[in-house]
Amino acid sequence: MYTLYIANKNYSSWSLRPWVLMQALAIPFEERLVPLESGSCWDSYRKFSPNGRVPCLHHGDTVVWDSLAIVEYLAERHDGVWPADRTSRAWARSVASEMHSGFGALRSRCGMNCALRVRLNDVPAALQADIARIDEIWTEGLGRFGGPWLTGGRFSAADAFYAPVAFRVQTYDLPLSGAARAYAERLLAHGAMVEWYRAGLAEPWREESHEAEVRQAGTVVADYRQAVPEQDRPTRPG
């Protein structure tokens, strides 16, 4: 049995990627959610993750950290992680790697916060370029491989890597073309994504740096989280 360590579902885009992939492909695993702390999580996360970050996958004596490494480890053991066709598999790996290493403006300006709806103060050129490139990738994949997912009829790792973007589109109302917008809505409607979203809304934890990041980016117009008095918020699950 796999054990997948993750952080808060409301915030952790990196955790979402292997989690939603494993759920979508019906790969059994035990989830261990370790909430983010104010300041550094290094000491607490190092207890289970060599790089002090999440996600981290434990499988017997094997420990795999970093979302892309986890996906590749799973691909060695399970069909369907990547497309079977060589051409679509190469494209899927390329766009997943592009998301893994790029889109810095999107990450810095539009941090994942599933529960909020935010009106951005502005959309600078670098963010516009990131949004345009994501729109291009999604539109290309859907057109080239026939949809409804990025590489055809089955949800794959390519979709998992862009799943957090769908939450960002929802939170910040990012502008997309018709096909890309429909794909974002399709991701948000996926059963695993709905489960993640509902759990994120129910979380009692608030991490101030993530909240401040959103306030700096724009105006919060809605917050769909359950109200929990600050004195009642736990710092650990349980």
Coordinates of N, CA and C in Angstrom, one line a residue:
M1 N 0.8 -1.2 0.0 CA 0.0 0.0 0.0 C 0.9 1.3 0.0
Y2 N 0.5 2.2 -0.8 CA 1.2 3.5 -0.8 C 0.7 4.4 0.3
T3 N 1.6 5.2 0.8 CA 1.2 6.3 1.7 C 1.6 7.6 1.1
L4 N 0.7 8.5 0.9 CA 1.0 9.8 0.3 C 0.8 10.9 1.3
Y5 N 1.9 11.6 1.6 CA 1.9 12.7 2.5 C 1.6 14.0 1.7
I6 N 0.7 14.8 2.2 CA 0.3 16.0 1.5 C 0.1 17.1 2.6
A7 N -0.1 18.3 2.1 CA -0.4 19.5 3.0 C -1.8 19.9 2.8
N8 N -2.2 21.0 3.3 CA -3.6 21.5 3.2 C -4.1 21.5 1.8
K9 N -5.3 20.9 1.7 CA -6.0 20.8 0.4 C -6.4 22.2 -0.2
N10 N -6.6 23.1 0.7 CA -7.0 24.4 0.3 C -5.8 25.2 -0.5
Y11 N -4.6 24.8 -0.1 CA -3.4 25.6 -0.6 C -2.5 24.8 -1.5
S12 N -2.3 23.5 -1.2 CA -1.2 22.8 -1.7 C -1.4 22.2 -3.1
S13 N -1.0 23.0 -4.1 CA -1.1 22.6 -5.5 C -0.2 21.4 -5.8
W14 N 1.0 21.4 -5.2 CA 1.9 20.3 -5.5 C 1.3 19.0 -4.9
S15 N 0.7 19.0 -3.8 CA 0.1 17.8 -3.2 C -1.0 17.3 -4.1
L16 N -1.8 18.2 -4.7 CA -2.9 17.8 -5.5 C -2.6 16.9 -6.7
R17 N -1.4 17.1 -7.3 CA -1.1 16.4 -8.5 C -1.1 14.9 -8.4
P18 N -0.2 14.4 -7.5 CA -0.3 12.9 -7.4 C -1.6 12.4 -6.8
W19 N -2.1 13.2 -5.9 CA -3.4 12.8 -5.2 C -4.5 12.6 -6.2
V20 N -4.7 13.6 -7.1 CA -5.8 13.5 -8.0 C -5.6 12.4 -9.1
L21 N -4.3 12.2 -9.4 CA -4.0 11.2 -10.4 C -4.3 9.8 -9.8
M22 N -3.8 9.5 -8.6 CA -4.1 8.2 -8.0 C -5.6 8.0 -7.8
Q23 N -6.3 9.0 -7.4 CA -7.7 8.9 -7.3 C -8.4 8.6 -8.6
A24 N -8.0 9.3 -9.6 CA -8.6 9.1 -10.9 C -8.3 7.8 -11.5
L25 N -7.1 7.2 -11.2 CA -6.8 5.9 -11.8 C -7.1 4.8 -10.8
A26 N -7.8 5.1 -9.7 CA -8.1 4.1 -8.7 C -6.9 3.3 -8.2
I27 N -5.8 4.0 -7.9 CA -4.7 3.4 -7.3 C -4.8 3.6 -5.8
P28 N -4.9 2.5 -5.0 CA -5.2 2.7 -3.6 C -4.0 3.3 -2.9
F29 N -4.3 4.1 -1.9 CA -3.2 4.7 -1.1 C -3.8 5.2 0.2
E30 N -3.0 5.4 1.2 CA -3.4 6.0 2.5 C -2.9 7.5 2.4
E31 N -3.8 8.4 2.7 CA -3.5 9.8 2.8 C -3.1 10.2 4.2
R32 N -2.0 11.0 4.3 CA -1.6 11.6 5.5 C -1.4 13.1 5.3
L33 N -2.3 13.8 5.8 CA -2.3 15.3 5.6 C -1.6 15.9 6.8
V34 N -0.5 16.6 6.6 CA 0.2 17.3 7.6 C 0.1 18.8 7.3
P35 N -0.6 19.6 8.1 CA -0.9 21.0 7.7 C 0.4 21.8 7.7
L36 N 0.3 22.8 6.9 CA 1.4 23.8 6.8 C 1.5 24.6 8.1
E37 N 2.7 25.0 8.5 CA 2.9 25.8 9.7 C 3.3 27.2 9.2
S38 N 3.1 28.2 10.1 CA 3.6 29.5 9.8 C 5.1 29.5 9.9
G39 N 5.8 30.1 8.9 CA 7.2 30.0 8.9 C 7.6 28.8 8.1
S40 N 8.6 28.1 8.6 CA 9.2 26.9 7.9 C 8.6 25.6 8.4
C41 N 8.3 24.7 7.4 CA 7.9 23.4 7.8 C 9.0 22.4 7.7
W42 N 10.2 22.8 7.6 CA 11.4 22.0 7.4 C 11.5 20.9 8.4
D43 N 11.5 21.3 9.7 CA 11.7 20.3 10.8 C 10.6 19.3 10.8
S44 N 9.4 19.7 10.7 CA 8.3 18.7 10.8 C 8.2 17.8 9.6
Y45 N 8.4 18.4 8.4 CA 8.3 17.6 7.1 C 9.5 16.7 6.9
R46 N 10.6 17.1 7.5 CA 11.8 16.2 7.3 C 11.6 14.9 8.0
K47 N 10.6 14.8 8.9 CA 10.4 13.5 9.5 C 9.9 12.4 8.5
F48 N 9.4 12.8 7.4 CA 8.9 11.9 6.4 C 9.3 12.2 5.0
S49 N 9.9 13.3 4.8 CA 10.3 13.7 3.4 C 11.7 14.2 3.4
P50 N 12.6 13.6 2.6 CA 14.0 14.0 2.6 C 14.2 15.5 2.2
N51 N 13.4 16.1 1.4 CA 13.6 17.5 1.0 C 12.8 18.4 1.9
G52 N 12.1 17.9 2.9 CA 11.3 18.8 3.8 C 10.1 19.4 3.1
R53 N 9.6 18.7 2.1 CA 8.4 19.3 1.4 C 7.4 18.2 1.1
V54 N 6.3 18.6 0.6 CA 5.2 17.7 0.1 C 5.0 18.0 -1.3
P55 N 4.5 17.0 -2.1 CA 4.1 15.6 -1.6 C 5.3 14.7 -1.5
C56 N 5.1 13.6 -0.7 CA 6.1 12.6 -0.6 C 5.3 11.3 -0.5
L57 N 5.8 10.3 -1.3 CA 5.2 9.0 -1.4 C 6.1 7.9 -0.7
H58 N 5.5 7.1 0.2 CA 6.2 6.0 0.8 C 5.5 4.7 0.3
H59 N 6.4 3.8 -0.1 CA 6.0 2.5 -0.6 C 6.9 1.5 -0.1
G60 N 6.5 0.8 1.0 CA 7.5 -0.1 1.7 C 8.7 0.7 2.1
D61 N 9.9 0.2 1.7 CA 11.1 0.9 2.1 C 11.5 2.0 1.1
T62 N 10.7 2.2 0.1 CA 11.0 3.2 -0.9 C 10.3 4.5 -0.6
V63 N 11.0 5.6 -0.7 CA 10.5 7.0 -0.5 C 10.8 7.8 -1.7
V64 N 9.7 8.4 -2.2 CA 9.8 9.2 -3.5 C 9.2 10.6 -3.2
W65 N 10.0 11.6 -3.4 CA 9.6 12.9 -3.2 C 9.6 13.7 -4.5
D66 N 8.9 14.8 -4.5 CA 8.6 15.7 -5.7 C 7.5 15.0 -6.6
S67 N 6.6 15.9 -7.0 CA 5.4 15.4 -7.7 C 5.7 14.7 -9.0
L68 N 6.7 15.2 -9.7 CA 7.0 14.6 -11.0 C 7.7 13.2 -10.8
A69 N 8.6 13.1 -9.8 CA 9.2 11.8 -9.5 C 8.2 10.8 -9.0
I70 N 7.2 11.3 -8.2 CA 6.2 10.4 -7.8 C 5.4 9.8 -9.0
V71 N 5.0 10.7 -9.9 CA 4.2 10.3 -11.1 C 5.0 9.3 -11.9
E72 N 6.3 9.5 -12.1 CA 7.1 8.6 -12.9 C 7.3 7.2 -12.1
Y73 N 7.4 7.3 -10.8 CA 7.4 6.0 -10.0 C 6.1 5.2 -10.2
L74 N 5.0 5.9 -10.2 CA 3.7 5.2 -10.4 C 3.6 4.7 -11.8
A75 N 4.2 5.4 -12.8 CA 4.1 5.0 -14.2 C 4.8 3.7 -14.4
E76 N 5.8 3.4 -13.6 CA 6.5 2.1 -13.7 C 5.7 1.0 -13.2
R77 N 4.7 1.3 -12.4 CA 3.9 0.2 -11.8 C 2.5 0.1 -12.2
H78 N 2.0 1.1 -12.9 CA 0.5 1.2 -13.2 C 0.3 1.7 -14.6
D79 N -0.6 1.0 -15.4 CA -0.9 1.5 -16.7 C -1.8 2.7 -16.6
G80 N -1.7 3.6 -17.6 CA -2.6 4.7 -17.7 C -2.1 6.0 -17.1
V81 N -0.9 6.0 -16.4 CA -0.4 7.2 -15.9 C 0.0 8.2 -17.0
W82 N 0.6 7.6 -18.0 CA 0.9 8.3 -19.3 C 0.2 7.7 -20.4
P83 N -0.1 8.4 -21.5 CA -0.8 7.7 -22.6 C 0.0 6.6 -23.2
A84 N -0.6 5.6 -23.7 CA 0.0 4.4 -24.3 C 0.7 4.8 -25.6
D85 N 0.1 5.7 -26.4 CA 0.7 6.1 -27.7 C 2.0 6.9 -27.5
R86 N 3.0 6.6 -28.2 CA 4.3 7.2 -28.0 C 4.2 8.7 -28.3
T87 N 3.5 9.1 -29.3 CA 3.5 10.6 -29.7 C 2.7 11.4 -28.6
S88 N 1.6 10.9 -28.2 CA 0.8 11.6 -27.2 C 1.5 11.5 -25.8
R89 N 2.2 10.4 -25.6 CA 3.0 10.3 -24.3 C 4.1 11.3 -24.3
A90 N 4.8 11.5 -25.4 CA 5.9 12.5 -25.4 C 5.3 13.9 -25.2
W91 N 4.2 14.2 -25.8 CA 3.6 15.5 -25.7 C 3.1 15.7 -24.2
A92 N 2.5 14.7 -23.6 CA 2.0 14.7 -22.2 C 3.2 15.0 -21.3
R93 N 4.3 14.3 -21.5 CA 5.5 14.5 -20.6 C 6.0 15.9 -20.8
S94 N 6.0 16.4 -22.0 CA 6.5 17.7 -22.2 C 5.7 18.8 -21.5
V95 N 4.4 18.7 -21.7 CA 3.6 19.8 -21.1 C 3.5 19.6 -19.5
A96 N 3.6 18.4 -19.0 CA 3.7 18.2 -17.6 C 5.0 18.8 -17.0
S97 N 6.1 18.6 -17.7 CA 7.3 19.1 -17.3 C 7.4 20.6 -17.4
E98 N 6.7 21.2 -18.4 CA 6.6 22.6 -18.5 C 5.9 23.2 -17.4
M99 N 4.8 22.6 -16.9 CA 4.1 23.1 -15.8 C 4.9 22.9 -14.5
H100 N 5.6 21.8 -14.4 CA 6.4 21.5 -13.2 C 7.5 22.6 -13.0
S101 N 8.1 23.1 -14.1 CA 9.3 24.0 -14.0 C 9.0 25.4 -14.3
G102 N 7.8 25.7 -14.8 CA 7.6 27.1 -15.4 C 6.4 27.8 -14.7
F103 N 5.9 28.8 -15.4 CA 4.7 29.5 -15.0 C 4.9 30.2 -13.7
G104 N 6.0 30.9 -13.6 CA 6.3 31.5 -12.3 C 5.4 32.7 -12.0
A105 N 5.0 33.4 -13.0 CA 4.1 34.6 -12.7 C 2.7 34.1 -12.2
L106 N 2.2 33.0 -12.8 CA 1.0 32.4 -12.3 C 1.1 32.0 -10.9
R107 N 2.2 31.3 -10.5 CA 2.4 30.8 -9.2 C 2.5 32.0 -8.2
S108 N 3.2 33.0 -8.5 CA 3.5 34.1 -7.6 C 2.3 35.0 -7.4
R109 N 1.5 35.2 -8.5 CA 0.4 36.2 -8.5 C -0.9 35.5 -8.1
C110 N -1.0 34.2 -8.4 CA -2.3 33.5 -8.2 C -2.1 32.2 -7.4
G111 N -1.7 32.3 -6.2 CA -1.4 31.2 -5.4 C -2.7 30.4 -5.2
M112 N -2.6 29.1 -5.1 CA -3.9 28.3 -5.0 C -4.5 28.5 -3.6
N113 N -5.8 28.9 -3.6 CA -6.6 29.0 -2.4 C -8.0 28.7 -2.9
C114 N -8.3 27.4 -2.8 CA -9.6 26.9 -3.5 C -10.8 27.6 -3.0
A115 N -10.9 28.0 -1.7 CA -12.1 28.5 -1.1 C -12.5 29.9 -1.5
L116 N -11.5 30.6 -2.0 CA -11.7 32.1 -2.2 C -12.1 32.4 -3.6
R117 N -12.8 33.6 -3.8 CA -13.0 34.2 -5.1 C -12.3 35.6 -5.0
V118 N -11.5 35.9 -5.9 CA -10.6 37.1 -5.8 C -10.7 37.9 -7.1
R119 N -10.8 39.2 -6.9 CA -10.7 40.1 -8.1 C -9.3 40.7 -8.1
L120 N -8.5 40.3 -9.1 CA -7.1 40.7 -9.2 C -7.0 42.2 -9.3
N121 N -6.0 42.8 -8.6 CA -5.7 44.2 -8.8 C -5.3 44.5 -10.2
D122 N -4.5 43.6 -10.8 CA -4.1 43.8 -12.2 C -3.7 42.5 -12.8
V123 N -3.5 42.5 -14.1 CA -2.9 41.3 -14.7 C -1.7 41.7 -15.5
P124 N -0.5 41.7 -14.9 CA 0.7 42.2 -15.6 C 1.0 41.3 -16.8
A125 N 1.9 41.8 -17.6 CA 2.3 41.1 -18.9 C 2.8 39.7 -18.7
A126 N 3.6 39.5 -17.6 CA 4.1 38.1 -17.4 C 3.0 37.1 -17.0
L127 N 2.0 37.6 -16.3 CA 0.8 36.7 -16.0 C 0.0 36.5 -17.2
Q128 N -0.2 37.5 -18.0 CA -0.9 37.4 -19.3 C -0.3 36.3 -20.1
A129 N 1.1 36.4 -20.2 CA 1.8 35.4 -21.0 C 1.6 34.0 -20.5
D130 N 1.6 33.8 -19.2 CA 1.4 32.5 -18.6 C 0.0 31.9 -18.9
I131 N -1.0 32.8 -18.8 CA -2.4 32.4 -19.1 C -2.5 32.0 -20.5
A132 N -1.9 32.8 -21.4 CA -2.0 32.6 -22.8 C -1.4 31.2 -23.2
R133 N -0.2 31.0 -22.6 CA 0.5 29.7 -22.9 C -0.3 28.5 -22.4
I134 N -0.9 28.6 -21.2 CA -1.8 27.5 -20.7 C -3.0 27.3 -21.6
D135 N -3.6 28.4 -22.1 CA -4.7 28.3 -23.0 C -4.3 27.6 -24.3
E136 N -3.1 27.9 -24.8 CA -2.5 27.3 -26.0 C -2.3 25.8 -25.8
I137 N -1.7 25.4 -24.7 CA -1.5 24.0 -24.4 C -2.8 23.2 -24.3
W138 N -3.7 23.8 -23.6 CA -5.0 23.1 -23.4 C -5.7 22.9 -24.7
T139 N -5.8 24.0 -25.5 CA -6.5 24.0 -26.8 C -5.8 23.0 -27.7
E140 N -4.5 23.0 -27.7 CA -3.7 22.1 -28.6 C -4.0 20.7 -28.3
G141 N -3.9 20.3 -27.0 CA -4.1 19.0 -26.6 C -5.5 18.5 -26.9
L142 N -6.5 19.3 -26.6 CA -7.9 18.9 -26.9 C -8.1 18.7 -28.4
G143 N -7.6 19.6 -29.2 CA -7.8 19.5 -30.6 C -7.0 18.4 -31.2
R144 N -5.8 18.2 -30.8 CA -4.9 17.2 -31.4 C -5.3 15.8 -31.1
F145 N -5.7 15.6 -29.8 CA -6.0 14.2 -29.3 C -7.4 13.9 -29.1
G146 N -8.3 14.9 -29.4 CA -9.7 14.6 -29.4 C -10.5 14.7 -28.2
G147 N -9.8 15.0 -27.0 CA -10.6 15.2 -25.8 C -11.3 14.0 -25.3
P148 N -12.0 14.1 -24.2 CA -12.2 15.3 -23.4 C -11.1 15.7 -22.5
W149 N -10.0 14.8 -22.4 CA -8.9 15.1 -21.5 C -7.7 15.6 -22.4
L150 N -6.6 16.0 -21.9 CA -5.6 16.6 -22.7 C -5.0 15.7 -23.7
T151 N -4.9 14.4 -23.4 CA -4.4 13.5 -24.4 C -5.4 12.5 -24.9
G152 N -6.6 12.8 -24.8 CA -7.6 11.9 -25.4 C -8.7 11.5 -24.4
G153 N -9.1 10.3 -24.5 CA -10.3 9.8 -23.7 C -10.1 9.5 -22.3
R154 N -8.8 9.4 -21.8 CA -8.5 9.0 -20.4 C -7.8 10.1 -19.7
F155 N -8.1 10.3 -18.5 CA -7.4 11.2 -17.6 C -6.0 10.7 -17.4
S156 N -5.0 11.5 -17.5 CA -3.6 11.1 -17.4 C -2.8 12.0 -16.5
A157 N -1.6 11.8 -16.4 CA -0.7 12.7 -15.6 C -0.7 14.1 -16.1
A158 N -0.9 14.3 -17.4 CA -0.9 15.6 -18.0 C -2.1 16.4 -17.4
D159 N -3.2 15.8 -17.3 CA -4.4 16.4 -16.6 C -4.1 16.7 -15.2
A160 N -3.5 15.8 -14.5 CA -3.2 15.9 -13.1 C -2.3 17.1 -12.8
F161 N -1.3 17.4 -13.7 CA -0.4 18.5 -13.5 C -1.0 19.8 -13.7
Y162 N -2.1 19.9 -14.5 CA -2.8 21.1 -14.7 C -4.1 21.3 -13.8
A163 N -4.4 20.3 -13.0 CA -5.5 20.3 -12.2 C -5.5 21.6 -11.2
P164 N -4.3 21.9 -10.6 CA -4.3 23.1 -9.8 C -4.6 24.4 -10.5
V165 N -4.3 24.4 -11.8 CA -4.6 25.6 -12.6 C -6.1 25.8 -12.7
A166 N -6.9 24.7 -12.8 CA -8.4 24.8 -12.8 C -8.9 25.5 -11.5
F167 N -8.3 25.2 -10.4 CA -8.7 25.9 -9.2 C -8.3 27.4 -9.2
R168 N -7.2 27.7 -9.8 CA -6.8 29.1 -9.9 C -7.7 29.8 -10.9
V169 N -8.1 29.2 -11.9 CA -9.0 29.8 -12.9 C -10.3 30.1 -12.1
Q170 N -10.8 29.2 -11.3 CA -12.0 29.5 -10.5 C -11.9 30.6 -9.5
T171 N -10.7 30.6 -8.8 CA -10.5 31.5 -7.7 C -10.4 32.9 -8.3
Y172 N -9.6 33.1 -9.3 CA -9.2 34.4 -9.8 C -10.0 34.8 -11.1
D173 N -10.9 34.0 -11.6 CA -11.6 34.2 -12.8 C -10.7 34.6 -14.0
L174 N -9.7 33.7 -14.2 CA -8.7 34.0 -15.2 C -9.3 33.9 -16.6
P175 N -9.0 34.7 -17.5 CA -9.6 34.7 -18.9 C -9.0 33.6 -19.7
L176 N -9.9 32.8 -20.3 CA -9.6 31.7 -21.2 C -10.5 31.7 -22.4
S177 N -10.0 31.1 -23.5 CA -10.9 30.8 -24.7 C -11.9 29.8 -24.3
G178 N -12.9 29.6 -25.3 CA -14.0 28.7 -25.0 C -13.6 27.3 -24.7
A179 N -12.7 26.7 -25.5 CA -12.3 25.3 -25.3 C -11.5 25.1 -24.0
A180 N -10.6 26.1 -23.7 CA -9.9 26.0 -22.5 C -10.7 26.2 -21.3
R181 N -11.7 27.1 -21.3 CA -12.6 27.3 -20.2 C -13.4 26.1 -20.0
A182 N -13.9 25.4 -21.0 CA -14.7 24.2 -20.9 C -13.9 23.1 -20.3
Y183 N -12.6 23.1 -20.6 CA -11.7 22.0 -20.0 C -11.5 22.3 -18.5
A184 N -11.3 23.6 -18.2 CA -11.2 23.9 -16.7 C -12.4 23.5 -16.0
E185 N -13.6 23.7 -16.5 CA -14.8 23.3 -15.9 C -14.9 21.8 -15.8
R186 N -14.4 21.1 -16.8 CA -14.4 19.6 -16.8 C -13.6 19.1 -15.7
L187 N -12.4 19.7 -15.5 CA -11.5 19.3 -14.4 C -12.2 19.5 -13.1
L188 N -12.8 20.7 -12.9 CA -13.4 21.0 -11.6 C -14.6 20.1 -11.3
A189 N -15.2 19.5 -12.3 CA -16.3 18.6 -12.1 C -15.9 17.2 -11.9
H190 N -14.7 16.9 -12.1 CA -14.2 15.5 -12.0 C -14.4 15.1 -10.5
G191 N -14.8 13.9 -10.3 CA -15.2 13.4 -8.9 C -14.1 13.6 -7.9
A192 N -12.8 13.3 -8.3 CA -11.7 13.5 -7.4 C -11.5 15.0 -7.0
M193 N -11.6 15.8 -8.0 CA -11.5 17.3 -7.8 C -12.6 17.8 -6.9
V194 N -13.8 17.3 -7.1 CA -14.9 17.7 -6.2 C -14.6 17.3 -4.7
E195 N -14.1 16.1 -4.6 CA -13.8 15.6 -3.2 C -12.7 16.4 -2.6
W196 N -11.6 16.8 -3.4 CA -10.5 17.6 -2.8 C -11.1 19.0 -2.4
Y197 N -11.9 19.6 -3.3 CA -12.4 20.9 -3.0 C -13.3 20.9 -1.8
R198 N -14.1 20.0 -1.6 CA -15.0 19.9 -0.5 C -14.2 19.8 0.8
A199 N -13.2 18.9 0.8 CA -12.3 18.7 1.9 C -11.5 20.0 2.3
G200 N -11.1 20.7 1.2 CA -10.4 22.0 1.4 C -11.2 23.0 2.1
L201 N -12.5 23.1 1.7 CA -13.4 24.0 2.3 C -13.7 23.7 3.8
A202 N -13.6 22.4 4.1 CA -13.9 22.0 5.5 C -12.7 22.1 6.4
E203 N -11.5 22.4 5.9 CA -10.3 22.4 6.7 C -10.4 23.5 7.8
P204 N -10.0 23.3 9.0 CA -10.0 24.3 10.0 C -8.8 25.2 10.0
W205 N -7.7 24.9 9.3 CA -6.5 25.6 9.4 C -6.4 26.8 8.4
R206 N -5.7 27.8 8.9 CA -5.4 29.0 8.1 C -3.9 29.2 8.2
E207 N -3.3 29.4 7.1 CA -1.8 29.7 7.1 C -1.6 31.1 6.6
E208 N -1.1 32.0 7.4 CA -1.2 33.4 7.2 C -0.4 33.9 5.9
S209 N 0.7 33.2 5.6 CA 1.5 33.7 4.5 C 0.7 33.4 3.2
H210 N -0.1 32.3 3.1 CA -0.9 32.1 2.0 C -2.1 33.0 1.9
E211 N -2.7 33.3 3.0 CA -3.8 34.3 3.1 C -3.3 35.7 2.7
A212 N -2.1 36.1 3.1 CA -1.6 37.4 2.8 C -1.2 37.5 1.3
E213 N -0.8 36.4 0.8 CA -0.4 36.4 -0.7 C -1.6 36.8 -1.5
V214 N -2.8 36.2 -1.1 CA -4.0 36.5 -1.9 C -4.4 37.9 -1.7
R215 N -4.4 38.4 -0.4 CA -4.8 39.8 -0.2 C -3.9 40.8 -1.0
Q216 N -2.6 40.5 -1.1 CA -1.8 41.3 -1.9 C -2.1 41.3 -3.4
A217 N -2.6 40.2 -3.9 CA -2.9 40.0 -5.3 C -4.2 40.7 -5.7
G218 N -5.1 40.8 -4.8 CA -6.4 41.4 -5.2 C -7.4 41.5 -4.0
T219 N -8.6 41.7 -4.3 CA -9.7 41.8 -3.3 C -10.5 40.5 -3.2
V220 N -10.6 40.0 -2.0 CA -11.4 38.8 -1.8 C -12.9 39.2 -1.8
V221 N -13.6 38.6 -2.7 CA -15.0 38.9 -2.9 C -15.9 37.8 -2.3
A222 N -15.3 36.6 -2.0 CA -16.1 35.5 -1.4 C -15.1 34.5 -0.8
D223 N -15.6 34.0 0.4 CA -14.8 32.9 1.1 C -15.8 31.9 1.5
Y224 N -15.6 30.7 0.9 CA -16.6 29.6 1.1 C -16.2 28.6 2.1
R225 N -15.2 28.9 2.9 CA -14.8 28.0 4.0 C -15.7 28.1 5.2
Q226 N -15.7 27.0 5.9 CA -16.5 27.0 7.1 C -15.8 27.9 8.1
A227 N -16.6 28.7 8.8 CA -16.1 29.6 9.8 C -15.7 28.8 11.1
V228 N -14.4 28.9 11.5 CA -13.9 28.3 12.7 C -13.2 29.3 13.5
P229 N -13.7 29.5 14.8 CA -13.0 30.5 15.6 C -11.5 30.2 15.7
E230 N -10.7 31.3 15.7 CA -9.3 31.1 15.7 C -8.8 30.3 16.9
Q231 N -9.4 30.4 18.0 CA -8.9 29.7 19.2 C -9.2 28.2 19.1
D232 N -10.1 27.8 18.2 CA -10.5 26.4 18.0 C -9.8 25.7 16.8
R233 N -8.9 26.5 16.2 CA -8.2 25.9 15.0 C -7.1 25.1 15.4
P234 N -7.1 23.8 15.1 CA -5.9 22.9 15.5 C -4.7 23.2 14.6
T235 N -3.5 22.9 15.1 CA -2.3 23.0 14.3 C -1.9 21.7 13.7
R236 N -2.6 20.6 14.1 CA -2.3 19.3 13.5 C -3.7 18.5 13.4
P237 N -3.7 17.6 12.4 CA -5.0 16.9 12.3 C -5.4 16.2 13.6
G238 N -6.7 16.2 13.9 CA -7.0 15.4 14.9 C -7.7 15.2 16.0

